[in-house]
CSV table of C-alpha atoms in Angstrom, one decimal:
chain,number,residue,atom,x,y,z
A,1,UNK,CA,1.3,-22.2,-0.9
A,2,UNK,CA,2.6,-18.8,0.4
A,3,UNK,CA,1.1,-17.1,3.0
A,4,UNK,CA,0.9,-13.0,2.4
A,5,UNK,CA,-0.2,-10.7,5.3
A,6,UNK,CA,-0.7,-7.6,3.9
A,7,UNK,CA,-1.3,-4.7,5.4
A,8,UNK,CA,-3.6,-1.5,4.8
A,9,UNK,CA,-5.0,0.9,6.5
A,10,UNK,CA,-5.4,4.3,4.4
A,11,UNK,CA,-7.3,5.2,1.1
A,12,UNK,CA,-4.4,4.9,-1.6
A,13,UNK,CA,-3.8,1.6,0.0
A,14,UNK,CA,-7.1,0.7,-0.6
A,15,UNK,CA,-6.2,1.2,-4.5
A,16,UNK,CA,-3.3,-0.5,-4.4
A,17,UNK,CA,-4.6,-3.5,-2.7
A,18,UNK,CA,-7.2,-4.3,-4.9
A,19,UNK,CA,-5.3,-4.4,-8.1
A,20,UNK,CA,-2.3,-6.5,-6.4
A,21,UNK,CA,-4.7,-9.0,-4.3
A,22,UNK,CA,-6.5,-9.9,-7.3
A,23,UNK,CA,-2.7,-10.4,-9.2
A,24,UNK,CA,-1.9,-12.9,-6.8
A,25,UNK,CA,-5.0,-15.1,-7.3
A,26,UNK,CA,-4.4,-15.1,-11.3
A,27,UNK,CA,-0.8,-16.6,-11.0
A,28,UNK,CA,-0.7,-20.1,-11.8
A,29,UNK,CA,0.4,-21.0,-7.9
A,30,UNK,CA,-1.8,-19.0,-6.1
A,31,UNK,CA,-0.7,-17.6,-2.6
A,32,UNK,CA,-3.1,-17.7,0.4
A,33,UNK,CA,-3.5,-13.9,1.2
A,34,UNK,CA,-4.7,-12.7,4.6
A,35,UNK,CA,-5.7,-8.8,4.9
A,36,UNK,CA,-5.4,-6.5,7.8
A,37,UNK,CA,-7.3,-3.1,7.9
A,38,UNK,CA,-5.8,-0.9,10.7
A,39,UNK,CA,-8.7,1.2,10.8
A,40,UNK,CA,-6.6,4.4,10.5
A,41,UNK,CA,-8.9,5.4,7.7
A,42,UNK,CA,-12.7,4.5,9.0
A,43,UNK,CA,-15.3,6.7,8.1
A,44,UNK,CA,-17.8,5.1,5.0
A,45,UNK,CA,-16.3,7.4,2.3
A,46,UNK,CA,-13.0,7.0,3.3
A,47,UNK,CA,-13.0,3.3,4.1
A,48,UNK,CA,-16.0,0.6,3.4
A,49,UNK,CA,-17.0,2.3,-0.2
A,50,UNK,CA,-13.5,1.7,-1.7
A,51,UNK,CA,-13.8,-2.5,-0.5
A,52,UNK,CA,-17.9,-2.3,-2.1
A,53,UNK,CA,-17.0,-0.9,-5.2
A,54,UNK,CA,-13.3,-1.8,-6.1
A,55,UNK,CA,-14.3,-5.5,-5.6
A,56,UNK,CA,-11.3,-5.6,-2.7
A,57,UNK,CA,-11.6,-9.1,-0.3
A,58,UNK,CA,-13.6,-8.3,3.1
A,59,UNK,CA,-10.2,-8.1,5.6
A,60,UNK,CA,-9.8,-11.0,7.8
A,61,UNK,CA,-8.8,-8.5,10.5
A,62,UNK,CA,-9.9,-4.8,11.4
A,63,UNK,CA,-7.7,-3.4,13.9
A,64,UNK,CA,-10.1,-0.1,14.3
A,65,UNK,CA,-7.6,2.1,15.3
A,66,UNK,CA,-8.1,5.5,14.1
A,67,UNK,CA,-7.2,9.1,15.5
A,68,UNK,CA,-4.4,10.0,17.7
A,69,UNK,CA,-1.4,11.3,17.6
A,70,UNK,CA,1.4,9.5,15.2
A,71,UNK,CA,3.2,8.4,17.9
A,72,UNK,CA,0.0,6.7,19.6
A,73,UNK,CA,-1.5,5.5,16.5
A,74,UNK,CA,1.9,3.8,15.4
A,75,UNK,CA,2.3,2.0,18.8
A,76,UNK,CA,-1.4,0.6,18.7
A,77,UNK,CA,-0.9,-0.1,15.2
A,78,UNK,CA,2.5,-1.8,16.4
A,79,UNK,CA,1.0,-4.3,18.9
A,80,UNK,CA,-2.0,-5.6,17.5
A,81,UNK,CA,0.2,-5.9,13.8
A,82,UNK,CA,2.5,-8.3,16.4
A,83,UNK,CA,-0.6,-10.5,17.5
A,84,UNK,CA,-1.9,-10.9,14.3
A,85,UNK,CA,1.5,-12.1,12.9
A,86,UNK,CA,2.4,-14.1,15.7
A,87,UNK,CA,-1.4,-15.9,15.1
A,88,UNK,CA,-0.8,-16.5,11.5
A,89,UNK,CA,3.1,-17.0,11.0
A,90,UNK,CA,3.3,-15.2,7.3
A,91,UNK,CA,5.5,-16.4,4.6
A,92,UNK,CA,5.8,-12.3,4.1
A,93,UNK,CA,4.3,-9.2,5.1
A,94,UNK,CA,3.6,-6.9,2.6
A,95,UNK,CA,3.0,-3.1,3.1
A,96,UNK,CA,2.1,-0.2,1.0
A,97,UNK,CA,3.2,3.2,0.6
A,98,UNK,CA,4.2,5.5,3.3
A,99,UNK,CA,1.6,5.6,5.9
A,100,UNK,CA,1.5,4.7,9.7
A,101,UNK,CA,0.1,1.4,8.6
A,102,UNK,CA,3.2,1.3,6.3
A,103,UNK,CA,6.0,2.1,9.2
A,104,UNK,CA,3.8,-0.2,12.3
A,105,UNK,CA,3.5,-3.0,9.6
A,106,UNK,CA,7.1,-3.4,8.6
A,107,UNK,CA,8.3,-3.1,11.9
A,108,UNK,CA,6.4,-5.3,13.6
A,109,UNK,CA,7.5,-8.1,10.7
A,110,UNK,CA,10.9,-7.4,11.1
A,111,UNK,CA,11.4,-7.6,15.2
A,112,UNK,CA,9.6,-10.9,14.0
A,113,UNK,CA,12.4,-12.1,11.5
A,114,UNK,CA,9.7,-12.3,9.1
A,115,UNK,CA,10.3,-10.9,5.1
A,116,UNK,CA,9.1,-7.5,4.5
A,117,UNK,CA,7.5,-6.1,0.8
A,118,UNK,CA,7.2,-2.8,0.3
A,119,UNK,CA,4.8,-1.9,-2.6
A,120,UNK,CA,6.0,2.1,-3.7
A,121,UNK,CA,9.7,1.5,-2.7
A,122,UNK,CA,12.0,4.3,-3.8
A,123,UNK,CA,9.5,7.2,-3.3
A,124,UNK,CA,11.2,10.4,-1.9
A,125,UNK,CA,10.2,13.7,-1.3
A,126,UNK,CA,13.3,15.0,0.7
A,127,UNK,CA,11.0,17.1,2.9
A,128,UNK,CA,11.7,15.7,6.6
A,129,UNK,CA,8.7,17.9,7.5
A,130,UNK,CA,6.4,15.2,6.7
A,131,UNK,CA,5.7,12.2,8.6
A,132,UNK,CA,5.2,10.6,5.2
A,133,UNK,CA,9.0,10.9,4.4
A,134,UNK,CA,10.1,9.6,7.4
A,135,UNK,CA,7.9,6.3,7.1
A,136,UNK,CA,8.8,5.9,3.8
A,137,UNK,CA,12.5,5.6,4.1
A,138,UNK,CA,12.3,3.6,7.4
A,139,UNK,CA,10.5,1.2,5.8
A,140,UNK,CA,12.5,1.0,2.6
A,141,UNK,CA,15.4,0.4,5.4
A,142,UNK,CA,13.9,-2.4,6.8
A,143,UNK,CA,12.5,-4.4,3.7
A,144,UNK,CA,13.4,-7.5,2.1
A,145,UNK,CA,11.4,-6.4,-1.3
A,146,UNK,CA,11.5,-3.1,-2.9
A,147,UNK,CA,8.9,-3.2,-5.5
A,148,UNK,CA,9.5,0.4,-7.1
A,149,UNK,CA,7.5,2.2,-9.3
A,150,UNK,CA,9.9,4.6,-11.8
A,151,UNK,CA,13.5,4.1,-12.4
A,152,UNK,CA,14.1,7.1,-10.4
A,153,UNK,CA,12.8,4.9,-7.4
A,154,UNK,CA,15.3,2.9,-7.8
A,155,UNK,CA,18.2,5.7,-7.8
A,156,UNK,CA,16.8,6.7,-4.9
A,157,UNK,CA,17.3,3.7,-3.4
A,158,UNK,CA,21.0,2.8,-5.0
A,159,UNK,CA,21.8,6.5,-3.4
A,160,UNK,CA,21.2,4.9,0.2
A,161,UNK,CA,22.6,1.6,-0.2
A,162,UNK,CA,20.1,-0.6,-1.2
A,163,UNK,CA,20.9,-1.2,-4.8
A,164,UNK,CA,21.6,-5.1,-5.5
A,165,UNK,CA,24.9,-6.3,-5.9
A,166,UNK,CA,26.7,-9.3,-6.2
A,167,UNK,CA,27.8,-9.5,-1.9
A,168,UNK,CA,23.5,-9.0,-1.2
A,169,UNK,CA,21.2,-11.2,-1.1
A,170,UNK,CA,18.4,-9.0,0.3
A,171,UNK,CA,17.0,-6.6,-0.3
A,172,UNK,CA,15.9,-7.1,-3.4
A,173,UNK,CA,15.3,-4.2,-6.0
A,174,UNK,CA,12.8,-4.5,-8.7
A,175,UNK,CA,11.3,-1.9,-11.0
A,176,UNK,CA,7.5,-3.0,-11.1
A,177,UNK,CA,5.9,-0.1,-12.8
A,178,UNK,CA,3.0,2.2,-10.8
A,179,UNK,CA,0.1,-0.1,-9.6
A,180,UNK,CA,-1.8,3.2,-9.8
A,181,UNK,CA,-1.3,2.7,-13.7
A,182,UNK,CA,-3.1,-0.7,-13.2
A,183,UNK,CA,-5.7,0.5,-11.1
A,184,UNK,CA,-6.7,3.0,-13.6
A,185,UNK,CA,-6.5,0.4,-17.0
A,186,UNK,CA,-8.6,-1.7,-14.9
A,187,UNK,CA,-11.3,0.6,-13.7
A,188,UNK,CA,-11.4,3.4,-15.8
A,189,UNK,CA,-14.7,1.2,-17.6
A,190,UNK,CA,-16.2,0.6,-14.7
A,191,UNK,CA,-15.7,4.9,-13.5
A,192,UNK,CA,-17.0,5.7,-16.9
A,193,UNK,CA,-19.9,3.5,-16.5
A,194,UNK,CA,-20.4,5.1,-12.8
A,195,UNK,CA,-19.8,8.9,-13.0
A,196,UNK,CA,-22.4,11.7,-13.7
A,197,UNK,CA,-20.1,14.4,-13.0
A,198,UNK,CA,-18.6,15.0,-16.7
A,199,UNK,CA,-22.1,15.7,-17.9
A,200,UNK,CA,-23.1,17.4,-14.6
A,201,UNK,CA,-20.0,20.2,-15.3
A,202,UNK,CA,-20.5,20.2,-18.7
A,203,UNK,CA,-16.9,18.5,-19.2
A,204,UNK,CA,-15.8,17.0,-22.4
A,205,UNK,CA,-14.2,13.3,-22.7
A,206,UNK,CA,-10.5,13.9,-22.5
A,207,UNK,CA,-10.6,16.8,-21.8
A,208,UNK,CA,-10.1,18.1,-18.6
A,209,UNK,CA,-8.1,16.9,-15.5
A,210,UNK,CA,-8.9,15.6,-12.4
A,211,UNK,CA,-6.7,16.0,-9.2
A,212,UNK,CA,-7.5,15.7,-5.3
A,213,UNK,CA,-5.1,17.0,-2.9
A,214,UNK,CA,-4.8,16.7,0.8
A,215,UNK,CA,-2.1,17.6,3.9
A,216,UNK,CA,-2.8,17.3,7.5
């Protein structure tokens, strides 16, 4: 059995992580799947409700490191990502997205010689204002598995040299479709049965959009 460390830390990660973890458990080998929460989202609405209601598996390690600077919180990120690999000797590390948990996660795996996933490969903005874009391609850089959402991900990648090819054995490419996709087939029931706010608005079914937007 395979041993997955995976690594989150940050709200969309939260997301992702539930609808992969329980993946894994449904294939007919199952892989033995160890979770680590940075911390670097922490308060209740940020954090704790998305594990209570998104039925996501209590973390087997919280790292509680939140706030900072991105340099600090990367390095503390960094080192206790390095004990808690060195503890459990992963088959593969597996990361999401393009967050500080993202960049300290990968790294630490690879100074390890140990097989990096990267869940959202491909993903560009070409705006090198934002720390986002920078942890993004560094980690894309330094992964074994590119699991990209859109076709486009994968350009982006083929445009820097990761594209497979006959001569590579790793990375390797793979166009996995949007786990945010998932995540909304497989709890738009449970949001329906959950939210008041459609009738407190006076919205209709279908109707409307919803969208939330934040930058530092």
């Amino acid at each position: 059995m395979k041993k997955i460390l995976t690594i989150i830390g940050a709200r969309p990660q939260f997301v992702k992580a539930a609808v992969v973890s329980r993946a894994m458990q449904q294939k007919p080998v199952k892989f033995k799947e160890i979770i680590v929460h940075t911390g670097q989202h922490y308060d209740a609405n940020m954090s704790q409700v998305f594990f209570d209601e998104m039925q996501i598996p209590t973390p087997d390690y919280h790292l509680e490191i939140g706030g900072g600077s991105h340099g600090e919180m990367t390095g503390k990120m960094l080192i206790k990502i390095e004990e808690v690999i060195v503890k459990e000797k992963p088959d593969v590390v597996l990361v999401y997205g393009d967050t500080n948990s993202t960049l300290a996660g990968a790294l630490a795996a690879v100074k390890l010689h140990i097989p990096v996933a990267h869940v959202e490969a491909g993903l560009r903005s070409y705006n090198r204002m934002m720390p986002e874009e920078h942890n993004r391609v560094l980690t894309d850089h330094v992964s074994d598995y590119l699991f990209c959402p859109t076709e486009t991900a994968v350009e982006n990648l083929s445009k820097e040299g990761l594209a497979p090819c006959a001569l590579r054995l790793t990375p390797q490419v793979f166009n996995t479709g949007d786990v945010m996709y998932d995540a909304f087939l497989f709890y738009s029931e449970l949001a329906k049965e959950k939210s008041t706010i459609i009738h407190n608005l006076n919205l209709e079914d279908n109707d409307f959009i919803l969208c939330t937007i934040h930058r530092a």
